[in-house]
Coordinates of C-alpha atoms and ligand atoms in Angstrom, one line a residue:
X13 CA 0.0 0.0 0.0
X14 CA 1.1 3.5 -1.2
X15 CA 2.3 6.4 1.7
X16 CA 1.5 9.7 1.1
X17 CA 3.3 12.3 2.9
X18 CA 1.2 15.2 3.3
X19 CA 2.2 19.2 4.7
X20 CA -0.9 20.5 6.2
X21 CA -1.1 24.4 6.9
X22 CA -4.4 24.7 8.7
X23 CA -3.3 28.7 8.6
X24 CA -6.3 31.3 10.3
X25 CA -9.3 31.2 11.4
X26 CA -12.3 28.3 9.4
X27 CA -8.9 27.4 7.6
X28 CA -8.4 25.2 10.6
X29 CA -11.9 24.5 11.6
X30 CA -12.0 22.9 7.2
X31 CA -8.3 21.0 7.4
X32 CA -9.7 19.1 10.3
X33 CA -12.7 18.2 8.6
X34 CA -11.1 17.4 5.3
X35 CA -8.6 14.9 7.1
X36 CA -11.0 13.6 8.7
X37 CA -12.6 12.5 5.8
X38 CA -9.4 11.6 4.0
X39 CA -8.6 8.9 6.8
X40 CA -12.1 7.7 5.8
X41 CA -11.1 7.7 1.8
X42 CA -8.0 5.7 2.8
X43 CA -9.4 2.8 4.2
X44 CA -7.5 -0.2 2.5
X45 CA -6.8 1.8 -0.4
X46 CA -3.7 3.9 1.0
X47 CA -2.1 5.6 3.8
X48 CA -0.9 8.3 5.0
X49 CA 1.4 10.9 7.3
X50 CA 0.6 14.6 7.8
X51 CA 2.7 17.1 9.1
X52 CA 1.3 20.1 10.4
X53 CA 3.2 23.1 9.9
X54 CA 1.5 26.7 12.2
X55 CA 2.3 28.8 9.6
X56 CA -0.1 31.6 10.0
X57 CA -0.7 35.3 11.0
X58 CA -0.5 34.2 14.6
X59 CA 3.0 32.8 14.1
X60 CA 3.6 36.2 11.9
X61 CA 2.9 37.6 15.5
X62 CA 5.2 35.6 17.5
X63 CA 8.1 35.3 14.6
X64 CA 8.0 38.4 12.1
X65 CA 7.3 35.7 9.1
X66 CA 4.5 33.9 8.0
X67 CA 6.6 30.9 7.1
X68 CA 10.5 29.7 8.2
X69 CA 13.3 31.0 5.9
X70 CA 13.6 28.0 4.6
X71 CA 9.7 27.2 4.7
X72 CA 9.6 26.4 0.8
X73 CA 12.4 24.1 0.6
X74 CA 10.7 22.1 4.1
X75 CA 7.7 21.5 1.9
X76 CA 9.7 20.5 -1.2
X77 CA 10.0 17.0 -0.2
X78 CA 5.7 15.9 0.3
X79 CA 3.8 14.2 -2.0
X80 CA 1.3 17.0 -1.6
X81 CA 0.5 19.9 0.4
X82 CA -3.2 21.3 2.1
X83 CA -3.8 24.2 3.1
X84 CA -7.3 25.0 4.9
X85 CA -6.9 29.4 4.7
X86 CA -4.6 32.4 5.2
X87 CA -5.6 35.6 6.6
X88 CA -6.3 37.6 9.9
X89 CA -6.1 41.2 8.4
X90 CA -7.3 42.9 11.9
X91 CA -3.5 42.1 13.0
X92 CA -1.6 41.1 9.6
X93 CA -2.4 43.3 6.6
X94 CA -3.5 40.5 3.9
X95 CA -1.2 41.9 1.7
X96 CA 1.4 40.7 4.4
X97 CA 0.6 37.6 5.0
X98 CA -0.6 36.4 0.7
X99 CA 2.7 37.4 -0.3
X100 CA 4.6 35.7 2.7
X101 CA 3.1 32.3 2.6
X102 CA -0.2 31.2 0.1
X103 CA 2.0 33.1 -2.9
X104 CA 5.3 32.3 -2.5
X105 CA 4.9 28.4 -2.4
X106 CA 2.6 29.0 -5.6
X107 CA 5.2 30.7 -7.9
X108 CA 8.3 28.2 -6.1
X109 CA 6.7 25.4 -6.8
X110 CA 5.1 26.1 -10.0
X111 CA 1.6 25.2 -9.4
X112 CA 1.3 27.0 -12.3
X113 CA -2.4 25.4 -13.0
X114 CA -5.5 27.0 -10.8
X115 CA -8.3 24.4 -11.1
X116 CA -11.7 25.2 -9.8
X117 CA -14.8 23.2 -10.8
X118 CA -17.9 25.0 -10.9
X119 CA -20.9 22.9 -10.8
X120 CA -24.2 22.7 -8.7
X121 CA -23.8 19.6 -6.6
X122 CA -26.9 17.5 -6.0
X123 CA -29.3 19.1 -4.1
X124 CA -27.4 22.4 -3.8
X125 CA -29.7 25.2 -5.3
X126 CA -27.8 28.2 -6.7
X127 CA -28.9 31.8 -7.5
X128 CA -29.7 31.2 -11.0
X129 CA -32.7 29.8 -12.6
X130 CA -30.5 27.1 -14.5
X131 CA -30.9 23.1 -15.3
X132 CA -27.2 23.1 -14.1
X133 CA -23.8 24.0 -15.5
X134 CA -20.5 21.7 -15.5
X135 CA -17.2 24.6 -15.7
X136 CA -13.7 24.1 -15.2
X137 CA -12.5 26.8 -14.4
X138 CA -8.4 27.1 -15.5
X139 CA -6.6 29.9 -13.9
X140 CA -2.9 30.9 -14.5
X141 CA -1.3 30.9 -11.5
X142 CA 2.1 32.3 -11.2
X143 CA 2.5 35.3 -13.8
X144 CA 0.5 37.9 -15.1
X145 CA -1.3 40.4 -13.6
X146 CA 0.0 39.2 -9.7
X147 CA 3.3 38.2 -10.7
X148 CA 4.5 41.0 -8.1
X149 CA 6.7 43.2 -10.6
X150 CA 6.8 46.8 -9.8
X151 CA 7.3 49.6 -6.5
X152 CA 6.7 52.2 -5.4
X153 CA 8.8 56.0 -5.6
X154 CA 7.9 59.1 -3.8
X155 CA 6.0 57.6 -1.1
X156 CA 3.6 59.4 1.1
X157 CA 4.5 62.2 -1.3
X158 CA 2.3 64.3 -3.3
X159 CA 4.3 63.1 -6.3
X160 CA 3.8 59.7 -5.5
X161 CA 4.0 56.7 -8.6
X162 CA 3.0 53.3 -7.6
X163 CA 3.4 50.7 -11.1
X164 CA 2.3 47.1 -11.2
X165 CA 3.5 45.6 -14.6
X166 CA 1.9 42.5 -15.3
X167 CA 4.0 40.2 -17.2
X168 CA 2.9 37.2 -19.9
X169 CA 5.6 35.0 -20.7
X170 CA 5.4 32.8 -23.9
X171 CA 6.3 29.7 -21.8
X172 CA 4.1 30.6 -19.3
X173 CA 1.1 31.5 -21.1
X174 CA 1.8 28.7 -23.8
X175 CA 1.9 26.2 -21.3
X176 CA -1.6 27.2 -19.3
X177 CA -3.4 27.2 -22.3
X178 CA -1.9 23.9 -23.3
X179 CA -3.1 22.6 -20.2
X180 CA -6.5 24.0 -20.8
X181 CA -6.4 22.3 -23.8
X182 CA -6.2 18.8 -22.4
X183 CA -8.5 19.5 -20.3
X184 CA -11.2 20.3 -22.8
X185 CA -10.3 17.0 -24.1
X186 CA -10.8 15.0 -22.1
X187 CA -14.3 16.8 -21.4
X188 CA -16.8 18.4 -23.6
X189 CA -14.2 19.4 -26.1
X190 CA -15.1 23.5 -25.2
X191 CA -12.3 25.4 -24.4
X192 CA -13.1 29.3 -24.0
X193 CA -9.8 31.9 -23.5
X194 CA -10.6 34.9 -21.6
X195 CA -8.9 38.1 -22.0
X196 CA -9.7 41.6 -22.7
X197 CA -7.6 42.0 -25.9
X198 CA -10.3 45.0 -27.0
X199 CA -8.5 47.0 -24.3
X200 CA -5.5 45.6 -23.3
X201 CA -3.5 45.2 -26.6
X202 CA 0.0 44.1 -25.6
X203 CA -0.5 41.2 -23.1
X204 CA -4.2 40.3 -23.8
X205 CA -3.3 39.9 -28.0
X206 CA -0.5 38.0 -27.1
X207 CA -2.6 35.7 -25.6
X208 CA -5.3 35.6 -28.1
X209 CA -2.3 34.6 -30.7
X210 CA -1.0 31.8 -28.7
X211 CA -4.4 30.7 -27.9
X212 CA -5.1 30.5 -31.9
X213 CA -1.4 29.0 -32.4
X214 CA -2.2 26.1 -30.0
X215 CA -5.9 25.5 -31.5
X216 CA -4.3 24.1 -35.0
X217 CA -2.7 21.5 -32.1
X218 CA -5.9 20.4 -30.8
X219 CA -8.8 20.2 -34.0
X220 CA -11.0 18.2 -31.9
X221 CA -11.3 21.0 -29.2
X222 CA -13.5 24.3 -30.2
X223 CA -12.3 27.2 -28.8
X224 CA -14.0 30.6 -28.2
X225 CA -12.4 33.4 -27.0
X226 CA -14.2 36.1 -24.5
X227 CA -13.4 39.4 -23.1
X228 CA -13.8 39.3 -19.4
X229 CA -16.4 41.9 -19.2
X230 CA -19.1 39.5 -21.4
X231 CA -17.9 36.6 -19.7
X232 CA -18.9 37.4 -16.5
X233 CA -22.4 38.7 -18.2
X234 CA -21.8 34.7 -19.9
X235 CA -21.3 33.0 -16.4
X236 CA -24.5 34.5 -14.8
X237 CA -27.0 34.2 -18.0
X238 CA -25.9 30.8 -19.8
X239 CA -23.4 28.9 -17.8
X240 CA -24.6 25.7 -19.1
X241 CA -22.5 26.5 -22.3
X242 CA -19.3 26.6 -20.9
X243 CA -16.9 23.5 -20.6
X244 CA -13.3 24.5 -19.8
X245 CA -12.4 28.5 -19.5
X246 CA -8.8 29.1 -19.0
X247 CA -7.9 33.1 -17.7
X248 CA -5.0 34.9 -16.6
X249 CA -4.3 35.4 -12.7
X250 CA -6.8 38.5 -12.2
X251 CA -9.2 37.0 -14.4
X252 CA -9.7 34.0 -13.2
X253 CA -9.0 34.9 -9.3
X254 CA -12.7 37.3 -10.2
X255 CA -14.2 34.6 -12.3
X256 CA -13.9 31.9 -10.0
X257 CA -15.4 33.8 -6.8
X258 CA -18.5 34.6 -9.6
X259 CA -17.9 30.6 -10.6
X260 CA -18.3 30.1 -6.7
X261 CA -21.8 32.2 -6.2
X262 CA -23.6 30.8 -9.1
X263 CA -22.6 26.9 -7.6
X264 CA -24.2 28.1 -4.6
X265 CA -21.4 30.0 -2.3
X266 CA -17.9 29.8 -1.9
X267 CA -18.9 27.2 0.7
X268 CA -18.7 25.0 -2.4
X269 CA -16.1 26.1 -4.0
X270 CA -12.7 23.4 -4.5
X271 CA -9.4 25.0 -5.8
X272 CA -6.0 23.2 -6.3
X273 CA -2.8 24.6 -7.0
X274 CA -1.6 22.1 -9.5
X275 CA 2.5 21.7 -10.3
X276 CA 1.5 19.6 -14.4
X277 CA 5.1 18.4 -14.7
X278 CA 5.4 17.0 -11.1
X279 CA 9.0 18.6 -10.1
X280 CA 7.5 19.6 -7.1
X281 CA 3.9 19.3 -4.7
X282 CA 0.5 20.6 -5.8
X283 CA -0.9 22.5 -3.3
X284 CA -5.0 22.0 -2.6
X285 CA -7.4 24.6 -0.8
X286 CA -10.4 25.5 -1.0
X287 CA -11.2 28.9 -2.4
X288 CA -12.7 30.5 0.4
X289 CA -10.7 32.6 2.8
X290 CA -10.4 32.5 6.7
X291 CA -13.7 33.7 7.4
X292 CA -12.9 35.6 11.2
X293 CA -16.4 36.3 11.9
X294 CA -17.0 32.9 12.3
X295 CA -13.5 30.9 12.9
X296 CA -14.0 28.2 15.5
X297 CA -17.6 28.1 16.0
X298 CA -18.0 25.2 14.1
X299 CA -20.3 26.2 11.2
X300 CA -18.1 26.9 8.2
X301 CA -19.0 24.5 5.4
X302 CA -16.1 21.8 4.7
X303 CA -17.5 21.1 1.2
X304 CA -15.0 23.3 0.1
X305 CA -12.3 21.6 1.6
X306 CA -13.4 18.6 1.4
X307 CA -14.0 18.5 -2.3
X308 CA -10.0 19.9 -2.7
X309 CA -9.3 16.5 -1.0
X310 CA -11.3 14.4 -3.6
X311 CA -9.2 16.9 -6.5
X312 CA -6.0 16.0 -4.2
X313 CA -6.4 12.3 -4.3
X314 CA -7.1 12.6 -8.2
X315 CA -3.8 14.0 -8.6
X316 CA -2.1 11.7 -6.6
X317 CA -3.5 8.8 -8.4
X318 CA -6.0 7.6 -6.0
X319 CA -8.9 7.9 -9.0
X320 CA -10.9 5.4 -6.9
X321 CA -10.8 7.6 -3.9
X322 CA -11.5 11.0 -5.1
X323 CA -14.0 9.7 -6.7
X324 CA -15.6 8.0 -3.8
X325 CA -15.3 11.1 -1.9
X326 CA -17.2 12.9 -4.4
X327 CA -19.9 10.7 -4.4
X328 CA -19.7 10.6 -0.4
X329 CA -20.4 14.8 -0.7
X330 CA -23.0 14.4 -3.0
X331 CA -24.9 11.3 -0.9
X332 CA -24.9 14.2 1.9
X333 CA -25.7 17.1 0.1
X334 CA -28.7 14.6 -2.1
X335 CA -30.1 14.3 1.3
X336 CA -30.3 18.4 1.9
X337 CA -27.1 18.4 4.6
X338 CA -25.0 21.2 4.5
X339 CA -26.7 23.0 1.6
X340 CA -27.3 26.5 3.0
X341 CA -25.6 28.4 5.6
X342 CA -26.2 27.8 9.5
X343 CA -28.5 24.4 8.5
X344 CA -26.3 22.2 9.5
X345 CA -22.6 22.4 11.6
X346 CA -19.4 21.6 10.0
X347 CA -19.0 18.8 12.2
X348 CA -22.3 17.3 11.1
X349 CA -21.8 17.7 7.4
X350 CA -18.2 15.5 7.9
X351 CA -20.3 13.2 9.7
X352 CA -22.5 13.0 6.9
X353 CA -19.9 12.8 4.7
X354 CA -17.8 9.9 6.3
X355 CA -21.0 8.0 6.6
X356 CA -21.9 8.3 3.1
X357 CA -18.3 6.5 2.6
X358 CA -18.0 4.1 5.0
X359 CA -21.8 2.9 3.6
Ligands
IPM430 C1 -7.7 33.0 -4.3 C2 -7.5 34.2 -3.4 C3 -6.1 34.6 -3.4 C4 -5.7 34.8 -4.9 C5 -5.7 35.8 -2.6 C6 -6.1 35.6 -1.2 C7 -4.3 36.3 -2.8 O1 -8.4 35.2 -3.6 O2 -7.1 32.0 -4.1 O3 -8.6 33.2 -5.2 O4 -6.2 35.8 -5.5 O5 -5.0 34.1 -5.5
MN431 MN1 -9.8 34.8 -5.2

């Protein structure tokens, strides 16, 4: 039997409330199909407190060596400015480890009713994940001054907006065969065309995937009035960072919403969260929703090879949510929708 060693950073507030939960359930998943170790590491904004970092020096290079890492949330911005504590833990080991591929589902799981009036929708949503618009080029001069200049250059490199797209590309494949590239190449005529002509370069590579292409601004008109059209959607950093919290409300809330931080080429861990953040209005009172979380386990197992479990733990989420648990806010605790969830796969 196969060992997985795994890095957990629980990080602030429901982050740790949703790692318990989704371990919980992967101990159920495992069963005689694998095992495995965790490590927990506190990395946090209450170790940012105590230490002046939000990781060890030396924090990327302790993760390097797991299979995988989970991280449950980041963020306490009444004592750590977020913009502190993103760049000094959640971003850092996204660009080092070139998880390079942002993959968040967007679908209404049964029984779940969303906002819309819709039969249902099935979106992958692709998001670059190291470059672009947050690649963290640019400063500040004159600061505090009247004559102050702040400049954030995005940057769009061939490799690393080839090799996005490419993915997105497989993706569509092995789905419905859509693939739609969002960009705003009406406005933006550097980076966004530049995109649009690798996006068209890569098609004549893949005949058996149709591929649209979308400026943000209608795509986010797209996501709300006919989501049932879209298959795979691949967008830059910003893009897709905005599209998938829209992705999130139309599958019902960010309660629902999986993410993983996927490394294609293996030279180092994936990282899986979910896309909510650390919710402090309602950290440790035991009613943030673990589908989230739990749902990035089922997309963690996938990439680890364990097909069989992810897919059992999918089906586990869905036995629960079938039966109405965990399908609005406050119905049910987030210890009661693990339990649900865990009984669904031991059944
Ligand atoms: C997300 C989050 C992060 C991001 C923030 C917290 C930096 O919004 O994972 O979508 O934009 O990447
Ligand atoms: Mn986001």
């Amino acid at each position: 039997m196969k060992t997985y060693n795994l890095a957990l950073i629980p990080g602030d507030g429901i982050g740790v409330d949703v790692t318990d939960a989704a371990i919980e359930v992967l101990g159920a998943a495992a069963k005689d199909r694998f095992a495995f170790k965790t490590t927990t590491f506190p990395w946090s904004c209450e170790y940012y407190l105590e230490h002046g970092s939000m990781m060890p020096d030396d924090g990327v290079e302790t993760l390097r060596g797991f299979d995988a890492i989970y991280l449950g949330a980041v963020g306490w911005p009444e004592t750590v400015p977020d913009s502190v504590s993103l760049h000094g833990l959640l971003l850092p080991i996204r660009k080092a480890f070139n998880q390079y591929a942002n993959i968040r589902p967007h679908r209404l799981l049964a029984g779940v009713e969303g906002p819309l009036k819709t039969e249902g929708f099935d979106i992958l949503c692709i998001r670059e994940n190291t470059e672009g618009e947050y690649s963290g080029a640019g400063g500040r001069v004159h600061q505090g001054k009247d004559n102050e200049v702040a400049v954030e250059t995005s940057v769009f490199t061939r490799a690393g907006v080839e090799r996005i797209l490419r993915f997105g590309f497989e993706q569509a494949r092995a789905r419905r065969g859509l693939l739609t590239s969002v960009t705003k190449s009406n406005a933006q005529k550097y980076s966004m065309v530049f995109w649009d002509e690798v996006t068209r370069e890569l098609a004549a590579e893949y005949p058996d995937v149709t591929v649209s292409h979308m400026h943000i601004d209608a795509m986010a008109a797209k996501m709300v009035m006919a989501p049932q059209d879209l298959d795979v959607v691949v967008a830059s950093n910003l893009f897709g960072d905005i599209l998938t919290d829209l992705g999130a409300a139309i599958q019902g809330g960010l309660g629902f919403a999986a993410s993983a931080n996927i490394n294609p080429d293996r030279s180092a861990p994936s990282m899986f969260e979910p896309v909510h953040g650390s919710a402090p209005d309602i950290a440790g009172k035991n009613i943030a929703n673990p589908i989230a979380a739990i749902w990035s386990v089922a997309q963690m197992l996938e990439h680890l090879g364990e097909a069989d479990a992810a897919a059992a733990v999918l089906g586990a989420i869905e036995t629960a949510t079938g039966k109405g648990i965990g399908i609005r806010p406050g119905l049910n605790t987030t210890q009661e929708i693990t339990a649900a969830v865990i009984a669904a796969l031991e059944a």
